N, CA and C of each residue as an Amber inpcrd file, in Angstrom:
protein
   729
  89.1080000 138.0470000 157.2700000  89.4300000 137.5000000 158.8080000
  90.8820000 137.9380000 159.1840000  91.1340000 138.3160000 160.4040000
  92.3530000 138.3840000 160.8670000  92.9150000 137.2070000 161.4960000
  94.0720000 136.7090000 161.1140000  94.5440000 135.4810000 161.5060000
  96.1380000 135.6960000 161.3910000  96.8960000 134.4630000 161.8590000
  98.3260000 134.3570000 161.5550000  98.5040000 133.8670000 160.1940000
  99.5740000 134.4160000 159.5000000 100.1480000 133.9980000 158.1530000
 101.4330000 134.3180000 158.1510000 102.0650000 133.5160000 157.1720000
 103.5120000 133.7650000 156.9400000 103.8100000 135.1420000 156.3430000
 105.0470000 135.5010000 156.7360000 105.4140000 136.9350000 156.1010000
 106.8480000 136.5680000 155.7780000 107.3600000 137.1000000 154.4740000
 108.5880000 136.7630000 153.8790000 109.4780000 138.0710000 153.7670000
 110.5540000 138.0820000 154.2760000 111.4290000 139.2090000 154.0620000
 112.2260000 139.1070000 152.8430000 112.0970000 139.4960000 151.7810000
 112.6440000 139.2740000 150.5550000 114.0310000 139.8060000 150.6210000
 114.3880000 140.6530000 151.4350000 115.8500000 141.1680000 151.4680000
 116.7210000 140.3070000 152.0660000 116.1530000 139.4970000 152.8470000
 117.0270000 138.2790000 153.4260000 116.7550000 136.8900000 152.6860000
 115.8550000 136.6710000 151.9480000 115.5810000 135.5530000 151.2750000
 116.8000000 135.2530000 150.1310000 117.1900000 134.1840000 150.2620000
 118.2310000 133.9470000 148.9920000 117.8720000 132.8810000 147.9870000
 116.4680000 132.3500000 148.1420000 115.9530000 131.4090000 146.9770000
 116.3710000 130.1540000 147.2810000 116.9130000 129.7840000 148.3370000
 117.4740000 128.3380000 148.5090000 116.2260000 127.3040000 148.3840000
 115.1750000 127.5740000 148.6470000 114.0140000 126.6800000 148.4460000
 113.6760000 125.6990000 149.4450000 114.5230000 125.9170000 150.7290000
 114.1780000 125.0000000 151.8370000 112.9050000 125.1190000 152.6170000
 112.2860000 126.3190000 152.4720000 110.9740000 126.6020000 152.9430000
 109.9980000 126.0490000 152.1820000 110.2660000 126.0300000 150.9730000
 109.2900000 125.1840000 149.9470000 108.9930000 123.9770000 150.2410000
 110.1690000 123.1250000 150.6620000 110.1200000 121.6780000 150.9130000
 109.5680000 121.4530000 152.2720000 109.7390000 122.5560000 153.1540000
 109.2240000 122.5730000 154.6600000 107.8170000 122.8280000 154.7370000
 106.9610000 123.1450000 153.7100000 105.6580000 123.6310000 153.8630000
 104.9960000 122.5420000 153.1150000 104.2200000 121.6400000 154.1570000
 103.4250000 120.4030000 153.5570000 102.2850000 120.8060000 152.9020000
 101.9210000 122.1930000 153.0380000 100.6610000 122.6010000 152.1920000
 100.8290000 123.2100000 150.8820000 102.0480000 123.2760000 150.6010000
 102.5030000 123.7980000 149.1490000 102.1340000 125.3040000 149.0390000
 102.2980000 125.9130000 150.2420000 101.8470000 127.4500000 150.0610000
 102.9820000 128.3690000 149.5900000 104.1640000 127.8940000 149.4960000
 105.3320000 128.5900000 149.1420000 105.9550000 128.1920000 147.8430000
 106.4110000 129.1930000 146.9790000 107.2580000 128.6990000 145.8610000
 108.3420000 129.6230000 145.5260000 109.4620000 129.3360000 144.8110000
 110.3330000 130.1010000 144.5450000 109.9990000 130.7660000 143.0640000
 109.9840000 132.1550000 143.1920000 109.5490000 132.7560000 141.9040000
 110.5090000 133.9830000 141.8400000 111.2450000 134.1690000 140.7550000
 112.3180000 135.1300000 140.2810000 113.3220000 135.2560000 141.4700000
 113.6610000 133.7540000 141.8380000 114.8390000 134.0020000 142.9790000
 114.4800000 134.2530000 144.3790000 113.0520000 134.2320000 144.6260000
 112.6990000 134.5640000 145.9960000 111.5470000 133.7770000 146.2660000
 111.3860000 133.5390000 147.5980000 110.0800000 132.8190000 148.1620000
 109.0360000 133.6290000 148.1390000 107.8370000 133.0190000 147.5880000
 106.5430000 133.7570000 147.5910000 105.5180000 132.8160000 148.1460000
 104.4950000 133.4830000 148.6870000 103.2650000 132.9970000 149.2080000
 102.3590000 132.8770000 147.9530000 102.0520000 131.5120000 147.7450000
 101.2000000 131.2170000 146.4670000  99.8190000 131.7900000 146.5720000
  99.3460000 131.5250000 147.6260000  97.9670000 131.9510000 148.0580000
  97.7510000 131.8340000 149.4020000  96.9450000 132.8920000 150.1440000
  96.6460000 132.8460000 151.4890000  95.9330000 131.6600000 151.9380000
  95.0450000 131.0900000 150.9720000  94.1120000 129.9170000 151.4640000
  94.9840000 128.8560000 151.6950000  96.2930000 128.7110000 151.2450000
  97.0550000 127.3900000 151.3600000  97.9670000 127.5500000 152.6450000
  98.1360000 128.7950000 153.3810000  98.7490000 129.0150000 154.4650000
  98.0900000 128.7740000 155.7900000  98.4450000 127.7050000 156.5350000
  97.7180000 127.3320000 157.9740000  98.2180000 128.3350000 158.9240000
  99.2950000 128.8820000 158.7620000  99.8760000 129.9590000 159.8220000
 100.4410000 129.4050000 161.0200000 100.8480000 127.9630000 160.8670000
 101.5520000 127.3120000 162.0510000 102.9310000 127.6540000 162.0140000
 103.5790000 127.9790000 160.8370000 104.9810000 128.3070000 160.7980000
 105.8580000 127.1310000 160.4310000 105.5160000 126.0950000 159.9860000
 106.3890000 124.9040000 160.0880000 107.6380000 125.3540000 159.0690000
 107.4570000 126.0370000 158.2840000 108.5040000 126.5280000 157.3900000
 109.6610000 127.3250000 157.8530000 109.3940000 128.1420000 158.9390000
 110.1490000 129.0250000 159.5970000 111.5510000 128.3380000 159.9420000
 111.4760000 127.1920000 160.6530000 112.6110000 126.4440000 161.0110000
 113.5710000 125.9760000 159.9730000 113.1390000 125.9620000 158.8290000
 113.8150000 125.4110000 157.6270000 114.7280000 126.6060000 156.9730000
 114.2130000 127.9600000 157.2700000 114.8510000 128.9930000 156.6010000
 116.2740000 129.2720000 157.2100000 117.4820000 129.3580000 156.4620000
 118.7580000 129.3150000 157.1750000 119.0390000 130.8680000 157.0420000
 118.2330000 131.7340000 156.7440000 118.5840000 133.4010000 156.6000000
 117.5540000 133.9880000 157.6240000 116.5580000 133.3470000 158.2930000
 115.7670000 134.0840000 159.1960000 114.9230000 135.0260000 158.3330000
 114.4970000 134.6140000 157.2740000 113.6380000 135.4730000 156.3050000
 112.1250000 135.3470000 156.4620000 111.7880000 134.3200000 157.1960000
 110.1880000 133.9840000 157.4440000 109.8470000 134.4600000 158.7960000
 108.7320000 134.7920000 159.2460000 108.1550000 134.9640000 160.4390000
 106.5090000 134.9380000 160.2690000 105.9300000 134.8370000 161.3500000
 104.4630000 134.9510000 161.3290000 104.0900000 136.2100000 161.7210000
 103.0470000 136.8180000 161.0540000 102.3320000 137.8070000 161.2830000
 100.9110000 137.6270000 161.4530000 100.2250000 138.6370000 162.1570000
  98.8590000 138.7060000 162.2770000  98.2540000 139.8660000 161.5270000
  97.3510000 139.2490000 160.5020000  96.8440000 140.4260000 159.6860000
  95.7100000 139.9880000 158.8940000  94.8910000 140.7100000 158.2200000
  93.7480000 140.5080000 157.4830000  94.1760000 139.4570000 156.3150000
  93.4640000 138.2360000 156.2370000  93.8660000 137.2980000 155.1990000
  92.7660000 136.4000000 155.0550000  92.7290000 135.7720000 153.9210000
  91.7870000 134.7280000 153.4850000  91.7990000 133.5520000 154.4220000
  90.8260000 132.9790000 154.8660000  90.9560000 131.7010000 155.7600000
  91.4770000 130.6540000 155.0370000  92.1920000 129.8660000 155.8950000
  92.9630000 128.6180000 155.5440000  91.8460000 127.6850000 154.9380000
  92.1980000 127.0230000 153.8550000  91.2280000 126.1890000 153.2610000
  91.7700000 124.8790000 153.0100000  91.5070000 123.9770000 153.9480000
  92.2070000 122.5510000 153.8660000  91.6780000 121.7490000 152.7950000
  90.5630000 121.9530000 152.2570000  89.9920000 121.4050000 150.8930000
  90.7140000 121.9200000 149.6530000  91.0770000 123.1610000 149.6140000
  91.7770000 123.6550000 148.5500000  93.2050000 123.1860000 148.5560000
  93.7800000 122.9860000 149.7020000  95.1030000 122.4490000 149.7990000
  95.3010000 121.0080000 149.3090000  94.2000000 120.2110000 149.6350000
  94.2210000 118.8250000 149.2410000  94.0280000 118.7420000 147.7260000
  93.1030000 119.6050000 147.2080000  93.1390000 119.4480000 145.7780000
  94.2590000 120.0440000 144.9640000  94.9520000 121.0110000 145.6490000
  96.2660000 121.5380000 145.0670000  97.4500000 120.4300000 145.0030000
  97.5760000 119.8740000 146.2140000  98.5900000 118.7350000 146.4220000
  98.2430000 117.6730000 145.5670000  96.8580000 117.3150000 145.3640000
  96.7510000 116.2070000 144.3870000  97.0640000 116.4450000 142.9630000
  96.5870000 117.5840000 142.6150000  97.2090000 118.0710000 141.1560000
  98.6130000 118.1400000 140.9450000  99.2800000 118.5870000 142.0380000
 100.6820000 118.5850000 142.0250000 101.4520000 117.2760000 141.8020000
 100.8570000 116.2720000 142.4680000 101.4490000 114.9540000 142.3610000
 100.9710000 114.1250000 141.3660000  99.8180000 114.4430000 140.6670000
  99.2600000 113.8400000 139.6030000 100.2810000 113.4880000 138.4840000
 100.6030000 112.1540000 138.0980000 101.4230000 111.8600000 136.9300000
 102.8950000 112.0180000 137.0630000 103.3400000 112.4560000 138.4190000
 104.7230000 112.4990000 138.6550000 105.2670000 111.2280000 139.0520000
 106.6450000 110.9000000 138.8370000 107.2150000 109.7880000 139.0980000
 108.6650000 109.8870000 139.6880000 109.2620000 109.0380000 140.4320000
 110.6080000 109.0850000 141.0780000 111.4210000 109.3030000 140.0060000
 111.2850000 108.7490000 138.7540000 112.3730000 109.1460000 137.8110000
 112.3200000 110.6160000 137.2140000 111.1810000 111.2640000 137.3950000
 111.2200000 112.5730000 136.7840000 110.9550000 113.4320000 138.1640000
 111.8720000 113.8560000 138.8240000 111.7060000 114.8300000 140.0360000
 111.2960000 116.2670000 139.6910000 110.5660000 116.9140000 140.3600000
 109.9540000 118.0770000 140.0150000 110.6810000 119.2050000 141.1080000
 111.7230000 120.0380000 140.4620000 112.4100000 121.0350000 141.2580000
 111.4820000 122.0700000 141.7910000 111.4150000 122.2750000 143.2870000
 110.6440000 123.2670000 143.7870000 111.3210000 124.5300000 144.0440000
 112.7900000 124.5640000 143.6620000 113.4200000 125.7440000 143.8150000
 114.2470000 125.7570000 142.6720000 115.1110000 126.9310000 142.4540000
 115.8940000 127.1330000 141.5320000 116.6600000 126.0630000 141.1600000
 116.7230000 125.3490000 139.9760000 117.6080000 124.2630000 139.7420000
 119.0130000 124.4380000 139.8430000 119.4100000 125.7950000 139.4940000
 120.8650000 126.0380000 139.4430000 121.4210000 126.1810000 140.8960000
 120.7230000 126.5010000 142.0520000 121.1930000 126.5710000 143.2900000
 120.7790000 125.4230000 144.1360000 120.3400000 124.1760000 143.5580000
 119.8850000 123.1220000 144.3100000 121.1650000 122.2710000 144.6120000
 121.0500000 121.7310000 146.0070000 122.2910000 121.2140000 146.5050000
 122.6280000 119.7800000 145.6630000 123.9830000 119.8140000 145.2670000
 124.4540000 118.6200000 144.6500000 125.7830000 118.1480000 145.1740000
 126.1150000 116.8810000 145.2960000 127.4420000 116.2980000 145.4400000
 127.9490000 115.6410000 144.4110000 129.0270000 116.0470000 143.7290000
 129.3990000 115.6920000 142.3130000 130.5200000 114.6640000 142.6380000
 130.5840000 113.3600000 142.0790000 131.3360000 112.3110000 142.4590000
 132.5890000 111.9440000 141.3570000 133.6150000 111.6510000 141.8510000
 134.6760000 111.4000000 140.7980000 134.0870000 110.0480000 139.9040000
 134.3840000 110.0000000 138.6340000 134.3560000 108.8540000 137.7790000
 135.7410000 108.3410000 138.1600000 135.4700000 106.8010000 137.5810000
 136.7690000 105.9840000 137.5350000 137.7740000 106.5540000 136.5700000
 137.2360000 107.1690000 135.4960000 138.3480000 107.7660000 134.2560000
 138.8480000 108.9670000 134.9730000 138.1270000 109.9220000 135.6510000
 138.6390000 110.9870000 136.1150000 139.8190000 110.6630000 137.2960000
 139.5160000 109.6170000 138.1110000 140.3290000 109.5210000 139.3220000
 141.5750000 108.6020000 138.8090000 141.7030000 107.9350000 137.6850000
 142.7540000 107.1430000 137.3160000 143.7200000 107.8990000 136.1250000
 142.8650000 108.8520000 135.4290000 143.7110000 109.3410000 134.2990000
 144.7680000 110.4590000 134.4280000 145.4280000 110.5380000 133.3520000
 146.5000000 111.6300000 133.4620000 146.0550000 112.9030000 132.3920000
 146.0790000 113.9530000 132.8570000 145.2150000 114.9900000 131.9020000
 146.2900000 116.2400000 131.6330000 146.1640000 116.6920000 130.5050000
 146.7660000 117.7930000 130.0610000 145.7940000 118.8870000 129.5600000
 146.2820000 120.2580000 129.5990000 145.4930000 121.2060000 129.0490000
 143.9200000 121.2250000 129.4160000 143.2330000 121.2050000 128.3410000
 141.7550000 121.3850000 128.4010000 141.1110000 120.1340000 129.0270000
 141.7620000 118.8020000 128.9440000 141.2870000 117.5190000 129.4370000
 141.1190000 117.2860000 130.7370000 141.8960000 118.3060000 131.6680000
 141.9530000 118.1440000 133.0490000 140.5910000 118.3360000 133.8110000
 140.0860000 117.4310000 134.3440000 138.7360000 117.6190000 135.1660000
 138.6430000 118.3480000 136.3350000 137.5660000 118.9560000 136.4900000
 137.3450000 119.8260000 137.7210000 137.3820000 119.1010000 139.2160000
 137.9900000 119.5660000 140.1440000 138.1330000 118.9210000 141.3340000
 136.7450000 119.2260000 142.2270000 135.9260000 120.0920000 141.8670000
 134.9480000 120.6400000 142.6730000 133.7500000 119.4110000 142.8910000
 133.4760000 119.1840000 144.0270000 132.6600000 118.1010000 144.4560000
 131.3600000 118.6830000 145.1190000 131.0880000 119.7220000 145.4860000
 129.9020000 120.2960000 146.0620000 129.2260000 121.5400000 145.5350000
 128.0710000 121.6560000 145.4360000 127.3340000 122.8170000 144.8020000
 126.0300000 123.2310000 145.6460000 125.8120000 124.2790000 145.8160000
 126.3840000 125.6120000 145.3740000 127.5520000 125.9990000 146.0850000
 128.4170000 126.7680000 145.6940000 129.5600000 127.2100000 146.4840000
 129.4400000 128.5830000 147.0650000 128.4850000 129.4370000 146.7380000
 128.3040000 130.8170000 147.1140000 127.8700000 130.7600000 148.7130000
 128.5590000 131.4850000 149.6170000 128.1280000 131.3400000 151.0100000
 126.7370000 131.8140000 151.2500000 126.2420000 132.7820000 150.3240000
 125.0330000 133.2480000 150.6260000 123.9320000 132.4260000 150.1780000
 124.2590000 131.3360000 149.2910000 123.2190000 130.3550000 148.6640000
 123.2020000 129.0440000 149.3970000 124.3950000 128.6050000 149.9600000
 124.3070000 127.3150000 150.6080000 123.6260000 127.2240000 151.9030000
 122.8040000 126.1880000 152.0300000 122.2980000 126.1850000 153.4420000
 123.1330000 125.3480000 154.5430000 122.9570000 125.8680000 155.7100000
 123.9050000 125.1420000 156.8090000 123.7340000 123.7270000 156.8790000
 122.4070000 123.0830000 156.6080000 122.1980000 121.8040000 156.4610000
 122.6820000 120.9130000 155.3240000 123.4530000 121.6010000 154.6020000
 123.8710000 120.7750000 153.3750000 124.5660000 119.5300000 153.7630000
 124.2770000 118.3840000 153.4990000 124.8440000 117.2000000 153.7930000
 126.2350000 116.9980000 153.6600000 126.8410000 117.6070000 152.4700000
 128.2960000 117.6020000 152.2450000 129.0710000 118.1930000 153.0120000
 128.5430000 119.1570000 153.8870000 129.2910000 119.6580000 155.0290000
 129.7260000 118.7560000 156.1880000 128.7890000 117.7440000 156.4320000
 128.7970000 117.0840000 157.5160000 130.1630000 116.2610000 157.7560000
 130.8540000 116.7190000 158.9210000 132.2860000 116.0110000 159.2790000
 133.0930000 116.1230000 158.1330000 133.0890000 117.1690000 157.3950000
 134.0140000 117.3360000 155.9920000 135.0380000 118.3280000 156.5710000
 136.1990000 118.4690000 155.5580000 137.2010000 119.4340000 155.3620000
 136.4480000 120.5060000 154.7350000 136.3480000 121.6060000 155.4750000
 135.6070000 122.8950000 154.9070000 136.7500000 123.8760000 154.5030000
 136.6190000 124.2770000 153.3180000 137.2830000 125.4650000 152.8110000
 136.3780000 126.6090000 152.4390000 136.9300000 127.8100000 153.2090000
 136.3110000 129.2480000 153.0550000 137.1370000 129.8350000 152.2110000
 136.6930000 130.4130000 151.1360000 137.4360000 130.9600000 150.2670000
 137.1100000 132.4420000 149.7580000 138.0210000 133.4000000 149.7600000
 137.6370000 134.8140000 149.2560000 137.5030000 134.5740000 147.6360000
 136.6830000 135.2150000 146.9920000 136.3170000 134.8050000 145.8160000
 137.3260000 135.3360000 144.5610000 138.2690000 136.0830000 145.1080000
 139.6010000 136.6000000 144.1690000 140.6040000 135.4950000 144.1660000
 140.7810000 134.6710000 145.2200000 141.7310000 133.7480000 145.2730000
 142.0260000 133.0010000 144.2200000 140.9570000 132.1750000 143.6600000
 141.2500000 131.2170000 142.2720000 142.0320000 131.9830000 141.2760000
 141.9690000 133.1370000 141.0430000 142.5070000 133.8910000 140.0040000
 144.1960000 134.0630000 140.3290000 144.6150000 133.8270000 141.6000000
 145.8800000 134.1230000 141.8980000 146.6090000 132.8860000 142.0310000
 146.0170000 131.7500000 142.3360000 146.5980000 130.4770000 142.5850000
 146.5960000 129.5890000 141.3110000 147.8200000 129.3170000 140.8840000
 147.7500000 128.6150000 139.5210000 147.2230000 127.2180000 139.7020000
 147.5380000 126.5180000 140.6650000 146.9780000 125.0240000 140.7810000
 145.8540000 124.9690000 141.8060000 144.9330000 125.9150000 141.7820000
 143.9780000 126.2330000 142.6980000 143.2410000 124.7410000 142.9900000
 142.6670000 124.1480000 142.0530000 142.0020000 122.9210000 142.0730000
 142.8480000 121.6620000 142.7300000 143.8230000 121.6660000 142.1260000
 144.7420000 120.4870000 142.8050000 145.2270000 120.7640000 144.2200000
 145.4560000 121.9420000 144.6160000 146.0090000 122.3230000 145.7700000
 145.0570000 122.4240000 146.8800000 143.8470000 122.9210000 146.4000000
 142.9360000 123.3420000 147.5280000 141.5410000 122.6800000 147.6210000
 140.9570000 122.5260000 146.4110000 139.5420000 122.0540000 146.2910000
 139.3890000 120.5140000 146.3630000 140.4000000 119.7820000 145.9240000
 140.2020000 118.2220000 146.0480000 140.0110000 117.8730000 147.4380000
 138.7070000 116.9800000 147.7100000 138.4530000 116.5550000 149.0310000
 137.9140000 117.3350000 150.0020000 137.6620000 118.5850000 149.7120000
 137.0620000 119.6980000 150.5500000 135.6850000 119.9920000 150.0070000
 134.7180000 120.4150000 151.0340000 133.3930000 121.0810000 150.7750000
 133.7420000 122.6930000 150.6870000 133.3860000 123.4490000 149.7680000
 134.0040000 124.7140000 149.3700000 132.7130000 125.7710000 149.4550000
 133.0420000 126.8970000 150.1670000 132.2530000 128.1140000 150.1250000
 133.2120000 129.1890000 149.8940000 132.5580000 130.1150000 148.9320000
 133.0910000 131.2380000 148.5320000 132.2170000 132.4600000 148.8040000
 133.0830000 133.7760000 149.1190000 132.4140000 134.9350000 149.1520000
 133.2520000 136.1210000 148.9740000 132.8890000 137.2640000 149.0010000
 133.3650000 138.4870000 149.0680000 133.3200000 139.4240000 150.1500000
 134.1570000 139.4020000 151.0920000 133.8840000 140.3190000 152.3110000
 133.9550000 141.7150000 152.0800000 134.3960000 142.1620000 150.9720000
 134.1740000 143.7720000 150.7460000 132.7640000 144.1450000 150.1120000
 132.1750000 143.2390000 149.3290000 131.0270000 143.5340000 148.6930000
 129.6570000 142.8470000 149.2020000 129.9510000 141.7450000 150.2850000
 128.7510000 141.1990000 150.9370000 128.7100000 141.7120000 152.4260000
 127.6710000 141.2630000 153.0420000 127.2530000 141.5040000 154.5270000
 128.2110000 140.6230000 155.3740000 129.0040000 141.2760000 156.1270000
 129.9970000 140.2100000 157.0010000 129.1180000 139.7310000 158.1760000
 128.1940000 140.4630000 158.6630000 127.2480000 139.8000000 159.7250000
 126.5340000 138.7290000 159.2820000 126.2040000 138.6040000 157.9570000
 125.4700000 137.5690000 157.5490000 126.4640000 136.2650000 157.3790000
 127.6750000 136.6900000 156.9440000 128.7490000 135.5790000 156.9690000
 128.8020000 135.0060000 158.1410000 129.1140000 135.7860000 159.3720000
 129.3150000 135.2700000 160.6870000 128.3080000 134.4190000 160.9840000
 126.9320000 134.8310000 160.7670000 125.9440000 133.9620000 161.3240000
 125.7630000 132.6760000 160.3330000 126.0070000 132.6740000 159.2000000
 125.8420000 131.6480000 158.2250000 127.0050000 130.6880000 158.6080000
 128.2440000 131.1200000 158.7270000 129.2710000 130.3290000 158.9230000
 129.2040000 129.4620000 160.4900000 128.6030000 130.2680000 161.2470000
 128.4350000 129.7540000 162.7400000 127.4000000 128.4810000 162.7190000
 126.5070000 128.6810000 161.8910000 125.2350000 127.7550000 161.6690000
 125.9220000 126.6730000 160.9980000 126.6770000 126.8290000 159.9520000
 127.3930000 125.6120000 159.1690000 128.3180000 124.7000000 160.1410000
 129.2410000 125.6260000 160.8750000 130.0620000 124.8210000 161.9110000
 129.2670000 124.2830000 162.8710000 128.3840000 124.7320000 163.4750000
 127.4840000 124.0800000 164.5300000 126.8090000 122.7490000 164.0070000
 126.3790000 122.7900000 162.7530000 125.6150000 121.7580000 162.2680000
 126.4760000 120.6550000 161.8160000 127.6560000 120.9670000 161.0700000
 128.4330000 120.2380000 160.5030000 129.4550000 119.2440000 161.3180000
 129.9890000 120.0840000 162.3570000 131.0210000 119.7740000 163.2160000
 132.3050000 119.3690000 162.2670000 132.7780000 120.1100000 161.4860000
 133.7600000 119.7850000 160.3790000 134.9350000 119.1300000 160.9500000
 135.7530000 118.3830000 160.1890000 136.9310000 117.7430000 160.6130000
 138.1820000 118.9040000 160.7250000 138.1030000 119.8240000 159.7330000
 139.1000000 120.8020000 159.6530000 138.3740000 122.0370000 158.9150000
 139.0880000 123.2960000 159.1750000 138.5060000 124.5470000 158.5640000
 139.8320000 125.0020000 157.8400000 139.7060000 125.4360000 156.5680000
 140.6850000 126.1400000 155.9900000 140.2460000 127.3940000 155.4510000
 141.0060000 128.6430000 155.4590000 140.5900000 129.7060000 155.0930000
 141.5750000 130.2490000 153.9310000 141.1450000 130.7860000 152.8120000
 142.0650000 131.3660000 151.9180000 141.5930000 132.9610000 151.6220000
 142.5270000 133.8240000 151.8810000 142.2050000 135.1110000 151.6030000
 143.2500000 135.8980000 150.8830000 142.9260000 136.8910000 150.3950000
 143.9970000 137.7040000 149.4720000 144.8020000 138.6540000 150.5320000
 145.9330000 139.0770000 150.0570000 146.6480000 139.9930000 151.0580000
 146.1970000 141.3280000 151.1840000 145.1700000 141.7140000 150.5160000
 144.5910000 143.1030000 150.6310000 144.0620000 143.3480000 151.7990000
 144.0800000 144.4120000 152.4340000 143.1930000 144.5050000 153.7270000
 141.8190000 144.2020000 153.8290000 140.9870000 144.6230000 152.7820000
 139.6680000 144.2820000 152.9330000 139.2910000 142.7030000 152.9290000
 140.2550000 141.9930000 152.5900000 139.8880000 140.4710000 152.6000000
 140.2040000 139.9580000 154.0530000 140.6730000 140.8540000 154.9070000
 140.6470000 140.3890000 156.3850000 139.2570000 140.0260000 156.8360000
 138.1980000 140.4980000 156.2670000 136.8430000 140.4510000 156.6780000
 136.4440000 138.8310000 156.8420000 136.7590000 138.2150000 155.7490000
 136.2820000 136.7550000 155.6580000 137.0750000 135.9320000 156.5400000
 138.4790000 136.3050000 156.9320000 139.2250000 135.4680000 157.8710000
 138.5070000 135.8560000 159.2190000 138.2080000 137.0880000 159.5770000
 137.7050000 137.3630000 160.8570000 136.3220000 136.6650000 161.1740000
 135.4650000 136.6020000 160.0080000 134.2320000 136.0910000 160.2170000
 134.4330000 134.5470000 160.5790000 135.3720000 133.9110000 159.7560000
 135.5690000 132.4180000 160.0310000 135.9850000 132.2830000 161.4430000
 136.9790000 133.0380000 161.9340000 137.4310000 132.8380000 163.3140000
 136.3940000 133.1510000 164.3320000 135.4750000 134.1650000 164.2190000
 134.3810000 134.5890000 165.2270000 133.4100000 133.4470000 165.1210000
 133.0350000 132.8840000 163.9300000 132.1080000 131.7420000 163.9420000
 132.5880000 130.5530000 164.5590000 134.0840000 130.2060000 164.3480000
 134.6130000 129.1290000 165.0110000 134.6590000 129.3560000 166.6020000
 134.9740000 130.6080000 167.0080000 135.0180000 130.9360000 168.6390000
 133.4830000 130.6400000 169.1890000 132.6090000 130.7100000 168.2950000
 131.3090000 130.7200000 168.9420000 130.8830000 129.1920000 168.8870000
 131.4240000 128.3310000 168.0290000 130.6350000 127.1340000 167.9080000
 131.6940000 125.9340000 168.2500000 132.8440000 126.2020000 167.6970000
 134.0030000 125.1190000 167.9360000 135.3840000 125.7350000 168.4850000
 135.4270000 126.2440000 169.6730000 136.4970000 127.1300000 170.1940000
 137.8310000 126.2860000 169.9540000 137.7560000 125.0320000 169.9330000
 139.1800000 124.3740000 170.3020000 139.6500000 123.7510000 168.7080000
 138.7620000 124.1850000 167.7220000 139.1550000 123.8060000 166.2950000
 140.1320000 124.8280000 165.7810000 141.2500000 124.3800000 165.3560000
 142.3330000 125.2410000 164.8150000 141.8080000 125.6350000 163.4540000
 142.1560000 126.8420000 162.9460000 141.6410000 127.2790000 161.6550000
 143.1210000 127.4190000 160.7680000 143.2340000 126.8190000 159.6460000
 144.4260000 126.9830000 158.7910000 144.1070000 128.2540000 157.9970000
 145.0950000 129.2290000 158.0290000 144.7720000 130.5280000 157.4490000
 145.8150000 130.7450000 156.3740000 145.3910000 130.7640000 155.1550000
 146.3980000 130.8850000 153.8760000 146.2540000 132.2860000 153.3080000
 147.1360000 133.0500000 153.3930000 147.0810000 134.4560000 152.7360000
 147.8540000 134.4660000 151.3730000 147.0650000 134.7610000 150.4090000
 147.7210000 134.5750000 149.0020000 148.0760000 136.1310000 148.4670000
 149.2060000 136.3630000 147.8690000 149.5390000 137.5580000 147.3460000
 149.0500000 137.6980000 146.0190000 149.0670000 139.0530000 145.4840000
 148.4710000 139.1080000 144.1370000 149.1320000 138.4050000 143.1190000
 150.4270000 138.0680000 143.2530000 151.4770000 137.2660000 142.3170000
 151.3880000 135.8270000 142.7660000 150.6350000 135.4470000 143.6490000
 150.2770000 133.9650000 143.9100000 151.2800000 133.4450000 145.0270000
 152.0080000 134.1820000 145.6850000 152.7790000 133.7220000 146.8480000
 151.8230000 133.2300000 148.0190000 152.1670000 132.3810000 148.7480000
 151.2200000 131.7850000 149.8280000 151.9040000 131.8110000 151.2530000
 151.4530000 132.5760000 152.1990000 151.7980000 132.2650000 153.4900000
 150.7170000 131.6650000 154.3630000 151.3620000 130.8290000 155.4120000
 150.3520000 129.8760000 156.1300000 150.5170000 130.0880000 157.5580000
 149.4700000 129.9090000 158.3730000 149.5860000 130.1990000 159.7700000
 148.3130000 129.3890000 160.1760000 148.3590000 128.9600000 161.4970000
 147.1460000 128.3360000 162.3280000 146.4820000 129.3740000 163.3220000
 145.3230000 129.6060000 163.3900000 144.8780000 130.4980000 164.4130000
 143.6640000 129.7980000 165.1860000
């Protein structure tokens, strides 16, 4: 029969898994890092999952497809929930890119450390701009750090100087799609309404792209929010300005 059914653009899909949790029928699954339609009979074609996708990878198309089978959905959901408990959660997306907020332990907060004993200051995951969803709770009213991915190699005390107390996203403006950066950052700022925005870029010309993407996203969503722009030289010198 010809009917409405979900269509997935795999080029846009980052495998974040938000569409999976947004589909009450269990029609979607993350396979090899991409969202896939498990079976046409599980998709009702109403598109509730579309609004969950931060990349715009989901649309509804009209095509020949098997009819939606509500009884098959009920049986599948019953099978999926059988034997599950709150103590043993089942990941519906790649566990490696699942959102996490990492908390300081008392020992980490109070201790003095040297060498290999020094703890990480990272408190949010994932950090890749392409992977993190704009609705990530750790962005809400946070101090957001947008970092070019070469910066940590040039700043000797990167964790202590920059990561502590901030929600971090990283990316490479030379290798990635800057238009996607602009859209993702605008969505993050609009959703999170951050307390502050700091950008770390290298002095090399190609790194201006990430700074420009942040400023354009800020202008679109929070025009009165100052952006602290730190430019890092290859040998670690830092210059600062507000834009």
